[in-house]
Amino acid sequence: MDILAHVPILVVGIPLLGAFATPLIGRAGARARNWFAIFILLLTTALAIALAVSVYQSGPRVYVLGGQSFGFTLPSGYFFPIRIILEVDGMSAFFALIIAVTTLLGAIYSTAFIAGHSGLEKYYALLLLLAAGMFGMVVTGDAFNFFVFLEITSIAATGLVAFRTGRAESSEAAFKMMVLYNIGGLFVLLAVAILYGQYGALNFAYLARLIEYSLLDVIALALFVLALALKAGAVPMHMWVPDAYPAAPAPITMVMVANTQIGLYGLYRICFTLYGLKLTPALVGWIVIILGLASIFIGVSMAVIQRDLKRLIAYSGIAQIGYMLLGVGVGLAVLGTPALNSYGLMAMKGGIFHIINHAFYEGLLFLAAGAISYRTGTRNLDELGGLAHNMRWTAIFFIIGGAAIAGLPPFNGFASKLIIYESVFKFNPILAVIALLASILTLAIYTRAFQSAFVGPQLPAYKDVREAPASMMFPMGVLAILTVLFGLFPDLVVKYLVTPAAQALVNQAQYIEAILGAGLGVK
Amino acid sequence: MEVLRTGSGFWSALVWAATALGSFLIIWLFSRAFESGYKKGTDQTDPFLSGNPPAPGQRVTASHIYWGFVEALKGYYQPLVRAHSGIVNDYLAWAVLVGAIIFALLGGLMR
Amino acid sequence: MIANFPYVTAILLMIFGLYAALFRRNLVKIAIGITLMESGVNLFLVSLGYRRGGIAPIYTLAPEAGERMVLPTPQALTLTSIVIGLATTAVLLALIVVIYRHYGTLDADKINKLRG
Amino acid sequence: MSKLVRTIGWLLYAPILIFGFYVIMHGHLTPGGGFQGGAVVASGFALLIVAYGAKGAGLKERLLSAVESGGALIFVGLAFLGLGATFFYNFLAAGGGVVFNELVPSGPNPGDLNTAGTLPLMNWAVGLKVLSGLGSIVLLLALFPGEEE
Amino acid sequence: MDAVVQVVLLVVILAAGFLAIRFKDLLSSVVALAAVSLALSLEFYVLQAPDVAIAEAGIGAGLTTAVFVLTLRKTRRKEEER
């Protein structure tokens, strides 16, 4: 059996198998359960890397569930895809890498962070289920399965955020998040139903060929944009983010960052691949840009006044989501015009590059904040102080993360923000200036956070605080190394990871051809 | 090593490191020429809190930093904080409002 | 005229549900509103698949010439969405019970420890 | 609950379970299937829990959780077994295997259960998963400490 | 005949849905919600979807109601007066 031929489904199937097996393995003991979860995610990471390599080398991969051929050819030669089809292109593979890295490191970090809590086999099962749902969302080529995996991630993420039921804030945050996710999911389902009602198909490629941008399609587009922007935490639907991120255990917060970014994936997939040039690119592009700009502005403003360390990081994370919306929004606004090649594609590359950078440095910051609360028991910046004396490595990791999120050279945030500034400046100088100012504010925010948590004389309350255990330092170290490496060699990352992803978004025809082939499916 | 071209500029860690090193060298050369007016062990090293001697246990915490910034922008921050009310119905209302605006823009301006 | 009735009902149900979720301040009422919205979407999906005079899409009841079936795909979608709906409702209600233990109330206005 | 409710619940419990398992078993021939049948069985459990209380119903949370995992594992495992061709491939159907290898006959039939390849097996797996999953949801909610009126 | 049944069912669905959000007593709301599900499952049957009808009857009218009732037992039955 050729394993590589089945990789697109295996990245979904293996975490799913692991999720169902974890409660049974858990009866053999805590150690077996932890190693099992880590092993499954390690396997998935290897598969995701194999998938990415094959997609970057030889173009989009298509996989059919339950049958040998894609679909059904009518006697008249009209081809019609009927089965569940997975389609993996550069963008999907790019996100699969992010998911693989964050979930694997999250599982390793959890072994020490959450040890001793009851019901941990459910925790690991939900973590694996969340991984399966996120992988499913990025590999699926089918609108309805997109909805199903979206709901799987919602339920699993809610369960994980609410996991520490002893705390009032976890259940409150999880409830708010679940209500919003639920309404967003219903909007997606309604949009899928509207599209099915018109064209009688669910396959993205097939729909993209048929779509006409009638009034009903406009309603579906509005519902999609709303629901996916809500999942991505764009202002003003961001309010669940600063509630849910601090309430979740730190490793889950890192995975949740990837989970919100899947909302961006969905948004880009719908706008570029499903609707493509049929929508009015300038208008939709400007809607995305304005959502991004509001996110940047409100995110940094609110981060200035926060006292909870994780809440502060969450708010500044919202601002970074704004950069990703801004970069890709500029690309969308000039889609189909000559400006796309002069600066639009570059802006998209910046936005997409920022996604992977954000997953790493934001994860690093949350893990460092988790290490602080693990050892000191508090996240209140007014109470913390002088921790650099005791937690030297955590302080260094926090500096790396803070410098990267503020866009200081030579860390990875600088490289992607530089691309965004330059290309957005050519589109509209005011946008670039606002983005730059927000970046300066971000630096101020992290200076304050670092000053109050780490700098200063050793406080008597934290005299006996020790460095976090090794299984928590290892994921932080990996993320810090990735943050620095991506900052030192951004050209390689942009060339081998980001450019194929951006090209995959712009090249709608390639996505359709991969399923429908030349000339098939035309009336 | 290739450099990252960003449209009109470029970014290379090597060039950056060389520039940073050079600047530090120049600054260091200049600073050698200055007289050091900083004396250790005198009042100069004490924290300065509006001229008052700090009370025991008193220190600068996160709430004190940027107090002036927030105070000056009070008119901006008060409604902003009030909008983040923490009530789930408000969260939903924002989402529905944005959905209505998006639909009005897309549906209205297209025709 | 009569064929449009299910669609109108579905849209009205969704509006009822959204109204309850937006303006009712009791958490259980919000959950009821979300369940109503789900029912509305399910009805919408099943109505999409209905064809006048069609029969149920069951393999052993394969239609003879002149007969036709209603579309099976929307029904499969509806089944999946019913499952998902029950799962989300159960999660919401479990969270409500936990919240009630911590806060002693179900009033959404008082459950805002996290704000600002 | 009152004696009336208890007696009716006791009387209805067995027919509900039998109907549920029937729906699961005939999933590939008639309307219904693993999910619907499992839901019917679970509503039988819910009836018992509401009538007799969480303790009196005699359901074990550990057992339900094991059955749930087992059902899900069988389902995904069957999907993995199809990997000779593709995921979810029906490798038993139409001569591929020893059992369930006949095509479903057209028209009304008295119950040709030995048909449709992996579908009946998957129905059973889903049925087990759903009846134990939904059953344990109701059971856990009933066991949850809270204000009993 | 079919049309009459459909109209009756849809009116029942709407009325029960309206009552479900109007009642101050949450238990009555839940019962109204169960009525919506029951009428909805009959409507599905009329729309030639017996599969969905079984599922909706079992899930919507049976299990969802049970879960709601258990929740109300653990919390409180009345909506707060405002």
PDB file of C-alpha atoms in Angstrom, chain A residues 29 61 99-100 112 129 162 164 189 216 221 233 270 281-282 285 355 384 390 450 468 473 493:
ATOM      1  CA  GLY A  29      -1.967   4.991  32.914  1.00  0.00           C
ATOM      2  CA  ARG A  61      -3.427  16.967  -4.792  1.00  0.00           C
ATOM      3  CA  ILE A  99      -1.521  23.180  12.676  1.00  0.00           C
ATOM      4  CA  ALA A 100       0.907  20.269  12.922  1.00  0.00           C
ATOM      5  CA  ALA A 112       3.648  19.062  32.673  1.00  0.00           C
ATOM      6  CA  LEU A 129     -10.181  15.978  17.838  1.00  0.00           C
ATOM      7  CA  ALA A 162     -13.966  25.083  29.572  1.00  0.00           C
ATOM      8  CA  ARG A 164     -10.818  23.749  34.066  1.00  0.00           C
ATOM      9  CA  LEU A 189     -24.624  26.167   6.943  1.00  0.00           C
ATOM     10  CA  LEU A 216     -28.603  34.905  -3.420  1.00  0.00           C
ATOM     11  CA  LEU A 221     -20.993  35.639   0.498  1.00  0.00           C
ATOM     12  CA  GLY A 233     -11.644  37.316  15.707  1.00  0.00           C
ATOM     13  CA  ILE A 270     -14.173  31.532  -0.064  1.00  0.00           C
ATOM     14  CA  PRO A 281     -12.932  42.542  -5.876  1.00  0.00           C
ATOM     15  CA  ALA A 282     -12.461  46.202  -4.982  1.00  0.00           C
ATOM     16  CA  GLY A 285     -11.274  43.816  -0.689  1.00  0.00           C
ATOM     17  CA  ILE A 355       0.207  34.119   9.505  1.00  0.00           C
ATOM     18  CA  LEU A 384       4.282  40.241  39.176  1.00  0.00           C
ATOM     19  CA  ASN A 390      14.449  33.280  38.775  1.00  0.00           C
ATOM     20  CA  PHE A 450       8.219  42.909  30.141  1.00  0.00           C
ATOM     21  CA  ALA A 468       9.583  25.883  34.397  1.00  0.00           C
ATOM     22  CA  MET A 473      10.907  24.737  28.110  1.00  0.00           C
ATOM     23  CA  VAL A 493      10.570  30.886   3.708  1.00  0.00           C
TER      24      VAL A 493
END
